[in-house]
């Protein structure tokens, strides 16, 4: 494989020739060289592919449907999200997730951490038995990832309560397990099932706690004691001031310090959002070397606020990026929003360099998934995205500064494991993701028994 230009060792080099083994790993990278006959040639500027560190695939249903009818808030948006979750069957979810994952691939994402909590049937009854397969929703997501060719880390989520001292409500029944022991047992069963069915380089299982609102403190203690040490662990953390206030009232601690008391703040933890933190919270997350997954376009869409990204990084935390509810699926817009949020909050430019932004969009995300880094250097998996440097958006840009000018529309080729998976916005086997998304969302609309704001039920 030969790259006209490529991001190697923190800078853009010319004429990089790569050798890739059968496992899809780069074994040799030689800059300043010419292509050889038979080389796959990538024009433009090639970067390590993006790694989506936080996704809820079914939230894609809501794009462009939640903006009418008054100002609203995260909490009113959440009720519409519950309605969307209630429509899903394994078949519909596989169709929808295939389209969403294909959208990610053509945008430059080659791996995704899917924060998954739609486990059971709408009344909370587990799948399995005469009329459905065990782990039906999880298997649907895994099949969708295989169809799209994206590397999936399925974060099976523990969701036990509707708030501090509150049971799950009707819309949350399909998310829940009886208690932490039941979740750990189901998680072990899921790991065995998917390991027997799928290549771990393609589909792996991690763990997530929905939030401190969703997992009572006694269950946090059990999980800390019994969760297998090899699993990445994610949690929604301090996304809303109301979450912090409720946690302080119930426990006397912030969400971060509650997790710290239960031994859950560590290098394997990925704290998602972490928007409203105290100085002590920042110090604890940084000292542990935890990852903080920021989702800037979602946090803007939901009016969550601007998180302390630079302060967290200075304290020792790793910053990764995710698309969360998929208001946008574009790694470049997430990168830019991370830096722009810092500029708006601080009044200073250049809080994250272009190199920092690419690291947040790629290697930090794969770390959060427990996967090897993508890129052009020997030892990296050969997951790449090639960007057009002379488009309407990028013309005149320095190659090393494309993080601040390009969008997903400029990603013309996506490579996974050394093989081309997308070109010019089309998936190599699935075609146009827009067509897939339109069909999947129409199918959900037709099957659903709910009405989204401004969208009458058919």
CSV table of C-alpha atoms in Angstrom, one decimal:
chain,number,residue,atom,x,y,z
A,1,UNK,CA,0.0,0.0,0.0
A,2,UNK,CA,1.3,3.5,-0.9
A,3,UNK,CA,0.1,6.8,0.5
A,4,UNK,CA,0.6,10.0,-1.4
A,5,UNK,CA,0.9,11.7,2.0
A,6,UNK,CA,0.3,10.3,5.4
A,7,UNK,CA,0.3,11.0,9.1
A,8,UNK,CA,3.3,9.1,10.6
A,9,UNK,CA,5.0,9.8,13.9
A,10,UNK,CA,3.1,12.9,14.5
A,11,UNK,CA,3.6,14.6,11.2
A,12,UNK,CA,2.6,14.4,7.5
A,13,UNK,CA,5.2,12.6,5.4
A,14,UNK,CA,5.3,12.2,1.6
A,15,UNK,CA,5.2,9.0,-0.3
A,16,UNK,CA,4.8,6.4,2.5
A,17,UNK,CA,4.8,2.8,1.4
A,18,UNK,CA,3.3,0.3,3.8
A,19,UNK,CA,3.7,-3.4,4.1
A,20,UNK,CA,0.7,-5.1,5.8
A,21,UNK,CA,0.5,-8.7,7.0
A,22,UNK,CA,-2.4,-11.2,6.7
A,23,UNK,CA,-3.8,-10.1,10.0
A,24,UNK,CA,-4.1,-6.5,8.8
A,25,UNK,CA,-1.2,-5.1,10.8
A,26,UNK,CA,1.4,-2.7,9.4
A,27,UNK,CA,4.8,-4.4,9.5
A,28,UNK,CA,6.9,-1.7,7.6
A,29,UNK,CA,6.4,2.0,6.8
A,30,UNK,CA,8.9,3.6,4.4
A,31,UNK,CA,8.4,7.4,3.7
A,32,UNK,CA,9.8,9.3,0.7
A,33,UNK,CA,9.4,6.4,-1.7
A,34,UNK,CA,7.6,5.7,-4.9
A,35,UNK,CA,4.8,3.1,-5.3
A,36,UNK,CA,5.6,-0.3,-6.8
A,37,UNK,CA,3.5,-2.2,-9.3
A,38,UNK,CA,0.5,-3.7,-7.7
A,39,UNK,CA,0.4,-1.4,-4.7
A,40,UNK,CA,-2.9,-0.1,-3.5
A,41,UNK,CA,-2.5,3.7,-3.9
A,42,UNK,CA,-4.2,6.1,-1.6
A,43,UNK,CA,-4.2,9.7,-2.8
A,44,UNK,CA,-4.6,12.8,-0.7
A,45,UNK,CA,-3.6,12.7,3.0
A,46,UNK,CA,-4.0,9.5,4.9
A,47,UNK,CA,-4.6,9.5,8.6
A,48,UNK,CA,-5.2,6.8,11.2
A,49,UNK,CA,-8.9,5.9,11.0
A,50,UNK,CA,-11.3,7.3,13.6
A,51,UNK,CA,-12.4,5.2,16.6
A,52,UNK,CA,-15.9,6.0,17.9
A,53,UNK,CA,-15.6,5.7,21.7
A,54,UNK,CA,-19.3,6.2,22.5
A,55,UNK,CA,-22.4,5.2,20.5
A,56,UNK,CA,-26.1,4.4,21.0
A,57,UNK,CA,-27.0,3.1,17.5
A,58,UNK,CA,-30.7,3.4,18.0
A,59,UNK,CA,-30.5,7.1,18.9
A,60,UNK,CA,-29.9,7.7,15.2
A,61,UNK,CA,-33.7,7.5,14.8
A,62,UNK,CA,-34.1,10.8,16.5
A,63,UNK,CA,-31.9,12.9,14.2
A,64,UNK,CA,-33.8,15.9,13.0
A,65,UNK,CA,-37.0,15.0,15.0
A,66,UNK,CA,-36.5,16.6,18.4
A,67,UNK,CA,-36.3,20.3,17.7
A,68,UNK,CA,-39.9,21.4,17.5
A,69,UNK,CA,-42.5,22.2,20.2
A,70,UNK,CA,-40.6,24.5,22.6
A,71,UNK,CA,-37.2,24.7,24.2
A,72,UNK,CA,-37.0,21.4,26.0
A,73,UNK,CA,-34.0,20.0,27.8
A,74,UNK,CA,-32.0,16.8,28.0
A,75,UNK,CA,-34.7,15.3,30.2
A,76,UNK,CA,-37.5,16.0,27.6
A,77,UNK,CA,-35.3,14.6,24.9
A,78,UNK,CA,-34.8,11.5,27.0
A,79,UNK,CA,-38.5,10.7,27.0
A,80,UNK,CA,-38.5,10.7,23.2
A,81,UNK,CA,-35.4,8.4,23.3
A,82,UNK,CA,-37.4,6.0,25.5
A,83,UNK,CA,-40.1,6.0,22.9
A,84,UNK,CA,-37.6,5.1,20.2
A,85,UNK,CA,-36.2,2.3,22.3
A,86,UNK,CA,-39.7,0.8,22.8
A,87,UNK,CA,-40.1,0.3,19.0
A,88,UNK,CA,-37.1,-2.0,18.5
A,89,UNK,CA,-37.2,-5.7,17.8
A,90,UNK,CA,-34.0,-7.7,17.1
A,91,UNK,CA,-34.8,-7.7,13.3
A,92,UNK,CA,-35.4,-3.9,13.2
A,93,UNK,CA,-32.3,-3.2,15.3
A,94,UNK,CA,-30.1,-5.3,13.1
A,95,UNK,CA,-31.4,-3.4,10.0
A,96,UNK,CA,-31.0,0.0,11.7
A,97,UNK,CA,-27.6,-0.7,13.3
A,98,UNK,CA,-26.2,-2.0,9.9
A,99,UNK,CA,-27.1,1.3,8.4
A,100,UNK,CA,-25.7,3.3,11.3
A,101,UNK,CA,-22.5,1.4,11.3
A,102,UNK,CA,-22.2,1.8,7.5
A,103,UNK,CA,-22.6,5.6,8.0
A,104,UNK,CA,-19.8,5.5,10.5
A,105,UNK,CA,-17.5,3.6,8.1
A,106,UNK,CA,-17.9,5.9,5.2
A,107,UNK,CA,-17.2,8.9,7.5
A,108,UNK,CA,-13.9,7.4,8.6
A,109,UNK,CA,-14.7,5.4,11.7
A,110,UNK,CA,-13.5,1.8,11.7
A,111,UNK,CA,-14.3,0.8,15.3
A,112,UNK,CA,-17.1,1.6,17.7
A,113,UNK,CA,-17.8,1.2,21.4
A,114,UNK,CA,-21.6,0.5,21.4
A,115,UNK,CA,-23.0,1.5,24.8
A,116,UNK,CA,-25.9,-1.1,24.8
A,117,UNK,CA,-28.7,-1.4,27.2
A,118,UNK,CA,-31.7,-2.5,25.1
A,119,UNK,CA,-31.3,-6.0,26.3
A,120,UNK,CA,-34.8,-7.5,26.7
A,121,UNK,CA,-38.3,-7.4,25.3
A,122,UNK,CA,-40.3,-4.3,26.1
A,123,UNK,CA,-41.9,-5.8,29.2
A,124,UNK,CA,-38.5,-6.8,30.6
A,125,UNK,CA,-38.8,-10.5,29.6
A,126,UNK,CA,-35.4,-11.9,28.5
A,127,UNK,CA,-35.1,-13.1,24.9
A,128,UNK,CA,-34.6,-16.8,24.5
A,129,UNK,CA,-36.7,-19.9,24.4
A,130,UNK,CA,-39.1,-21.2,21.8
A,131,UNK,CA,-39.7,-18.0,19.9
A,132,UNK,CA,-36.4,-16.1,20.1
A,133,UNK,CA,-32.7,-16.7,20.5
A,134,UNK,CA,-30.8,-15.9,23.7
A,135,UNK,CA,-29.0,-12.5,23.6
A,136,UNK,CA,-31.1,-11.6,20.5
A,137,UNK,CA,-30.5,-7.9,20.6
A,138,UNK,CA,-26.8,-8.3,21.2
A,139,UNK,CA,-26.4,-10.8,18.4
A,140,UNK,CA,-28.3,-8.4,16.1
A,141,UNK,CA,-25.8,-5.7,16.8
A,142,UNK,CA,-22.9,-8.1,16.3
A,143,UNK,CA,-24.3,-9.2,12.9
A,144,UNK,CA,-24.8,-5.6,11.9
A,145,UNK,CA,-21.1,-4.8,12.7
A,146,UNK,CA,-20.0,-7.8,10.6
A,147,UNK,CA,-22.1,-6.7,7.7
A,148,UNK,CA,-20.7,-3.1,7.9
A,149,UNK,CA,-17.2,-4.3,8.5
A,150,UNK,CA,-16.7,-2.1,11.6
A,151,UNK,CA,-14.9,-3.4,14.7
A,152,UNK,CA,-17.4,-3.6,17.5
A,153,UNK,CA,-16.8,-3.4,21.2
A,154,UNK,CA,-20.3,-4.2,22.6
A,155,UNK,CA,-20.5,-2.6,26.0
A,156,UNK,CA,-23.1,-4.6,27.8
A,157,UNK,CA,-24.7,-2.1,30.2
A,158,UNK,CA,-25.8,-2.6,33.8
A,159,UNK,CA,-29.0,-0.6,34.3
A,160,UNK,CA,-30.8,-1.5,37.5
A,161,UNK,CA,-32.6,1.7,38.8
A,162,UNK,CA,-34.5,4.7,37.5
A,163,UNK,CA,-32.7,7.0,39.9
A,164,UNK,CA,-31.5,7.1,43.5
A,165,UNK,CA,-34.0,5.0,45.5
A,166,UNK,CA,-36.3,4.7,42.4
A,167,UNK,CA,-37.2,1.6,40.4
A,168,UNK,CA,-37.0,1.4,36.6
A,169,UNK,CA,-40.0,3.0,35.0
A,170,UNK,CA,-42.1,1.5,32.3
A,171,UNK,CA,-40.0,2.8,29.5
A,172,UNK,CA,-36.8,1.3,31.1
A,173,UNK,CA,-38.0,-2.2,31.8
A,174,UNK,CA,-36.2,-3.7,28.8
A,175,UNK,CA,-32.9,-2.2,30.0
A,176,UNK,CA,-32.8,-3.8,33.4
A,177,UNK,CA,-31.5,-6.9,35.2
A,178,UNK,CA,-32.7,-8.0,38.6
A,179,UNK,CA,-29.5,-7.0,40.4
A,180,UNK,CA,-25.7,-6.8,39.8
A,181,UNK,CA,-25.3,-10.6,40.3
A,182,UNK,CA,-27.9,-11.3,37.6
A,183,UNK,CA,-26.2,-8.8,35.2
A,184,UNK,CA,-22.7,-10.3,35.8
A,185,UNK,CA,-24.2,-13.8,35.1
A,186,UNK,CA,-25.8,-12.5,31.9
A,187,UNK,CA,-22.6,-10.7,30.9
A,188,UNK,CA,-20.6,-13.9,31.3
A,189,UNK,CA,-23.1,-15.8,29.2
A,190,UNK,CA,-23.0,-13.1,26.5
A,191,UNK,CA,-19.2,-13.2,26.4
A,192,UNK,CA,-19.2,-16.9,25.8
A,193,UNK,CA,-21.9,-16.7,23.2
A,194,UNK,CA,-20.3,-14.0,21.1
A,195,UNK,CA,-16.8,-15.5,21.5
A,196,UNK,CA,-18.0,-18.8,20.0
A,197,UNK,CA,-19.7,-17.0,17.1
A,198,UNK,CA,-17.6,-14.1,16.1
A,199,UNK,CA,-13.9,-13.2,15.4
A,200,UNK,CA,-12.7,-11.1,18.5
A,201,UNK,CA,-10.9,-8.8,16.1
A,202,UNK,CA,-14.4,-8.0,14.7
A,203,UNK,CA,-16.6,-8.3,17.8
A,204,UNK,CA,-15.6,-8.1,21.4
A,205,UNK,CA,-17.5,-7.5,24.6
A,206,UNK,CA,-16.9,-4.9,27.3
A,207,UNK,CA,-18.9,-3.7,30.3
A,208,UNK,CA,-20.7,-0.5,31.1
A,209,UNK,CA,-22.6,1.0,34.1
A,210,UNK,CA,-25.3,3.2,32.8
A,211,UNK,CA,-24.7,5.9,35.5
A,212,UNK,CA,-24.6,6.3,39.3
A,213,UNK,CA,-28.4,7.0,39.0
A,214,UNK,CA,-28.9,3.6,37.3
A,215,UNK,CA,-26.7,1.4,39.5
A,216,UNK,CA,-27.3,1.5,43.3
A,217,UNK,CA,-24.2,1.8,45.5
A,218,UNK,CA,-24.5,-1.7,46.9
A,219,UNK,CA,-24.4,-3.1,43.3
A,220,UNK,CA,-21.4,-0.9,42.5
A,221,UNK,CA,-19.5,-2.6,45.3
A,222,UNK,CA,-20.4,-6.0,44.0
A,223,UNK,CA,-19.4,-5.1,40.4
A,224,UNK,CA,-16.1,-3.7,41.6
A,225,UNK,CA,-15.4,-7.0,43.4
A,226,UNK,CA,-16.4,-9.4,40.6
A,227,UNK,CA,-16.2,-7.7,37.2
A,228,UNK,CA,-13.5,-9.5,35.2
A,229,UNK,CA,-10.3,-7.5,35.1
A,230,UNK,CA,-9.7,-7.8,31.4
A,231,UNK,CA,-12.9,-5.9,30.4
A,232,UNK,CA,-13.0,-2.2,29.6
A,233,UNK,CA,-15.5,-0.4,31.7
A,234,UNK,CA,-17.5,2.6,30.7
A,235,UNK,CA,-20.0,4.9,32.5
A,236,UNK,CA,-22.0,8.0,31.8
A,237,UNK,CA,-20.6,10.5,34.4
A,238,UNK,CA,-21.8,13.9,35.4
A,239,UNK,CA,-23.5,14.7,32.2
A,240,UNK,CA,-26.1,16.9,33.9
A,241,UNK,CA,-26.0,19.1,37.0
A,242,UNK,CA,-29.2,17.4,38.2
A,243,UNK,CA,-27.3,14.1,38.3
A,244,UNK,CA,-24.7,15.6,40.5
A,245,UNK,CA,-27.2,17.2,42.8
A,246,UNK,CA,-29.2,13.9,43.2
A,247,UNK,CA,-25.9,12.0,43.9
A,248,UNK,CA,-24.8,14.6,46.5
A,249,UNK,CA,-28.2,14.4,48.2
A,250,UNK,CA,-28.3,10.6,48.3
A,251,UNK,CA,-24.7,9.8,49.1
A,252,UNK,CA,-22.9,13.0,50.1
A,253,UNK,CA,-20.5,12.6,47.2
A,254,UNK,CA,-20.2,13.6,43.6
A,255,UNK,CA,-20.6,10.7,41.1
A,256,UNK,CA,-16.9,10.6,40.5
A,257,UNK,CA,-16.1,10.4,44.2
A,258,UNK,CA,-18.8,7.7,44.7
A,259,UNK,CA,-17.1,5.6,42.0
A,260,UNK,CA,-13.8,6.3,43.7
A,261,UNK,CA,-15.1,5.1,47.1
A,262,UNK,CA,-16.1,1.9,45.5
A,263,UNK,CA,-12.8,1.3,43.7
A,264,UNK,CA,-14.1,1.8,40.2
A,265,UNK,CA,-11.8,4.7,39.1
A,266,UNK,CA,-8.9,3.2,37.3
A,267,UNK,CA,-7.0,3.1,34.0
A,268,UNK,CA,-9.5,0.8,32.4
A,269,UNK,CA,-12.4,3.2,33.1
A,270,UNK,CA,-13.9,5.4,30.4
A,271,UNK,CA,-16.0,8.2,31.8
A,272,UNK,CA,-18.4,9.5,29.2
A,273,UNK,CA,-19.2,13.2,29.1
A,274,UNK,CA,-17.7,14.2,32.5
A,275,UNK,CA,-19.1,17.7,31.8
A,276,UNK,CA,-19.8,19.0,35.3
A,277,UNK,CA,-16.8,18.1,37.5
A,278,UNK,CA,-15.3,19.5,40.6
A,279,UNK,CA,-11.5,20.1,40.9
A,280,UNK,CA,-11.3,17.0,43.1
A,281,UNK,CA,-13.1,15.0,40.4
A,282,UNK,CA,-10.7,16.1,37.8
A,283,UNK,CA,-7.7,15.2,40.0
A,284,UNK,CA,-9.0,11.8,40.8
A,285,UNK,CA,-9.8,10.9,37.2
A,286,UNK,CA,-6.4,12.2,36.0
A,287,UNK,CA,-4.4,10.5,38.7
A,288,UNK,CA,-6.0,7.2,37.7
A,289,UNK,CA,-5.1,7.7,34.1
A,290,UNK,CA,-8.8,7.2,33.2
A,291,UNK,CA,-10.2,8.0,29.7
A,292,UNK,CA,-12.8,10.7,29.4
A,293,UNK,CA,-15.0,10.2,26.3
A,294,UNK,CA,-16.3,13.5,25.2
A,295,UNK,CA,-19.1,13.8,22.6
A,296,UNK,CA,-19.0,17.5,21.7
A,297,UNK,CA,-21.7,17.5,19.0
A,298,UNK,CA,-24.2,15.6,21.2
A,299,UNK,CA,-23.3,17.7,24.2
A,300,UNK,CA,-24.1,20.8,22.1
A,301,UNK,CA,-27.3,19.3,20.7
A,302,UNK,CA,-28.6,18.4,24.2
A,303,UNK,CA,-27.4,21.7,25.8
A,304,UNK,CA,-25.3,19.6,28.2
A,305,UNK,CA,-22.5,22.2,28.6
A,306,UNK,CA,-18.8,22.3,27.8
A,307,UNK,CA,-16.6,19.8,29.7
A,308,UNK,CA,-13.1,20.6,31.2
A,309,UNK,CA,-11.2,18.7,28.5
A,310,UNK,CA,-7.9,20.5,28.8
A,311,UNK,CA,-7.9,20.4,32.6
A,312,UNK,CA,-8.6,16.7,32.5
A,313,UNK,CA,-5.7,16.1,30.1
A,314,UNK,CA,-3.4,18.2,32.2
A,315,UNK,CA,-4.3,16.1,35.2
A,316,UNK,CA,-3.4,12.9,33.4
A,317,UNK,CA,-6.7,11.7,31.8
A,318,UNK,CA,-6.8,10.5,28.2
A,319,UNK,CA,-9.4,12.3,26.0
A,320,UNK,CA,-11.4,10.3,23.5
A,321,UNK,CA,-14.3,11.2,21.2
A,322,UNK,CA,-17.7,9.6,20.5
A,323,UNK,CA,-20.8,10.4,18.5
A,324,UNK,CA,-23.2,9.3,21.2
A,325,UNK,CA,-26.7,10.1,19.8
A,326,UNK,CA,-25.5,10.7,16.2
A,327,UNK,CA,-26.8,14.2,15.8
A,328,UNK,CA,-23.7,14.2,13.6
A,329,UNK,CA,-21.5,11.2,12.4
A,330,UNK,CA,-18.3,13.0,11.5
A,331,UNK,CA,-14.9,12.6,13.3
A,332,UNK,CA,-13.7,15.9,12.0
A,333,UNK,CA,-16.6,17.8,13.4
A,334,UNK,CA,-16.1,16.1,16.7
A,335,UNK,CA,-12.4,17.0,16.7
A,336,UNK,CA,-13.2,20.6,15.8
A,337,UNK,CA,-16.0,20.9,18.4
A,338,UNK,CA,-13.6,19.7,21.1
A,339,UNK,CA,-11.1,22.4,20.3
A,340,UNK,CA,-13.8,25.1,19.7
A,341,UNK,CA,-15.5,24.3,23.1
A,342,UNK,CA,-12.1,24.9,24.8
A,343,UNK,CA,-11.6,28.1,22.9
A,344,UNK,CA,-15.1,29.4,23.9
A,345,UNK,CA,-14.6,28.4,27.5
A,346,UNK,CA,-11.1,29.7,27.9
A,347,UNK,CA,-10.7,32.5,25.4
A,348,UNK,CA,-7.6,30.9,24.1
A,349,UNK,CA,-6.8,29.2,20.8
A,350,UNK,CA,-4.8,26.0,20.3
A,351,UNK,CA,-5.8,24.2,23.4
A,352,UNK,CA,-5.6,20.9,21.4
A,353,UNK,CA,-3.1,20.8,18.5
A,354,UNK,CA,-4.1,19.0,15.3
A,355,UNK,CA,-2.0,16.1,16.5
A,356,UNK,CA,-3.9,16.0,19.9
A,357,UNK,CA,-7.2,16.0,18.0
A,358,UNK,CA,-6.2,13.0,15.8
A,359,UNK,CA,-5.1,11.1,18.9
A,360,UNK,CA,-8.4,11.8,20.6
A,361,UNK,CA,-10.3,10.7,17.5
A,362,UNK,CA,-8.2,7.5,16.9
A,363,UNK,CA,-5.8,5.9,19.4
A,364,UNK,CA,-7.6,7.2,22.5
A,365,UNK,CA,-10.8,5.6,21.3
A,366,UNK,CA,-9.3,2.2,20.6
A,367,UNK,CA,-7.7,2.3,24.0
A,368,UNK,CA,-11.2,2.8,25.5
A,369,UNK,CA,-12.2,-0.3,23.6
A,370,UNK,CA,-9.2,-2.4,24.6
A,371,UNK,CA,-8.1,-2.6,21.0
A,372,UNK,CA,-4.7,-1.9,19.3
A,373,UNK,CA,-4.2,1.5,17.7
A,374,UNK,CA,-5.0,2.2,14.1
A,375,UNK,CA,-2.4,4.0,11.9
A,376,UNK,CA,0.5,3.9,9.5
A,377,UNK,CA,3.3,3.0,11.9
A,378,UNK,CA,4.6,-0.6,12.3
A,379,UNK,CA,2.5,-2.5,14.9
A,380,UNK,CA,-0.6,-0.5,14.2
A,381,UNK,CA,-3.7,-2.1,12.7
A,382,UNK,CA,-4.0,-0.9,9.1
A,383,UNK,CA,-7.2,1.1,9.6
A,384,UNK,CA,-6.9,4.3,7.7
A,385,UNK,CA,-8.9,7.2,6.3
A,386,UNK,CA,-7.7,9.2,3.3
A,387,UNK,CA,-8.8,12.8,2.9
A,388,UNK,CA,-9.1,15.0,-0.1
A,389,UNK,CA,-6.8,18.1,0.4
A,390,UNK,CA,-8.2,20.2,-2.4
A,391,UNK,CA,-11.9,20.2,-1.8
A,392,UNK,CA,-14.1,23.3,-1.3
A,393,UNK,CA,-13.5,22.9,2.4
A,394,UNK,CA,-9.8,21.9,2.4
A,395,UNK,CA,-8.2,23.8,-0.5
A,396,UNK,CA,-5.2,25.7,0.8
A,397,UNK,CA,-5.0,23.9,4.1
A,398,UNK,CA,-1.7,22.7,5.4
A,399,UNK,CA,-1.9,18.9,5.3
A,400,UNK,CA,-1.1,18.7,9.0
A,401,UNK,CA,-4.0,21.1,9.8
A,402,UNK,CA,-6.8,19.3,8.0
A,403,UNK,CA,-8.4,18.4,11.4
A,404,UNK,CA,-9.5,22.0,11.5
A,405,UNK,CA,-10.9,22.2,8.0
A,406,UNK,CA,-12.0,18.8,6.7
A,407,UNK,CA,-15.3,17.0,7.2
A,408,UNK,CA,-16.5,13.5,6.6
A,409,UNK,CA,-17.4,14.6,3.1
A,410,UNK,CA,-13.7,14.8,2.4
A,411,UNK,CA,-13.0,11.2,3.4
A,412,UNK,CA,-12.7,9.5,0.1
A,413,UNK,CA,-11.3,6.1,1.1
A,414,UNK,CA,-11.6,4.0,4.2
A,415,UNK,CA,-9.3,1.0,4.8
A,416,UNK,CA,-10.0,-1.6,7.5
A,417,UNK,CA,-7.3,-4.2,8.1
A,418,UNK,CA,-5.5,-3.3,4.9
A,419,UNK,CA,-8.6,-3.7,2.7
A,420,UNK,CA,-10.7,-0.9,1.2
A,421,UNK,CA,-14.2,-0.8,2.8
A,422,UNK,CA,-15.5,2.5,1.5
A,423,UNK,CA,-14.9,5.0,-1.3
A,424,UNK,CA,-16.4,8.4,-1.9
A,425,UNK,CA,-19.2,8.0,0.6
A,426,UNK,CA,-20.3,4.5,-0.5
A,427,UNK,CA,-19.7,1.3,1.4
A,428,UNK,CA,-18.0,-1.4,-0.7
A,429,UNK,CA,-20.6,-4.0,-0.1
A,430,UNK,CA,-23.7,-2.1,1.3
A,431,UNK,CA,-23.8,0.9,-1.1
A,432,UNK,CA,-25.2,4.2,0.0
A,433,UNK,CA,-25.7,4.4,3.7
A,434,UNK,CA,-28.3,7.1,3.2
A,435,UNK,CA,-30.6,4.7,1.4
A,436,UNK,CA,-30.1,2.1,4.1
A,437,UNK,CA,-30.9,4.6,6.8
A,438,UNK,CA,-34.0,5.9,5.1
A,439,UNK,CA,-35.3,2.3,4.8
A,440,UNK,CA,-34.4,1.4,8.4
A,441,UNK,CA,-36.0,4.4,9.9
A,442,UNK,CA,-39.1,4.0,7.8
A,443,UNK,CA,-39.4,0.4,9.0
A,444,UNK,CA,-39.1,1.5,12.6
A,445,UNK,CA,-41.8,4.2,12.1
A,446,UNK,CA,-44.1,1.7,10.5
A,447,UNK,CA,-43.6,-0.9,13.3
A,448,UNK,CA,-43.6,1.5,16.2
A,449,UNK,CA,-46.5,2.4,18.4
A,450,UNK,CA,-45.2,5.8,19.3
A,451,UNK,CA,-45.2,9.3,17.9
A,452,UNK,CA,-42.0,11.3,17.7
A,453,UNK,CA,-42.3,15.0,18.2
A,454,UNK,CA,-43.5,16.6,14.9
A,455,UNK,CA,-43.6,13.2,13.2
A,456,UNK,CA,-47.1,11.7,13.1
A,457,UNK,CA,-47.2,7.9,13.5
A,458,UNK,CA,-48.2,6.3,10.1
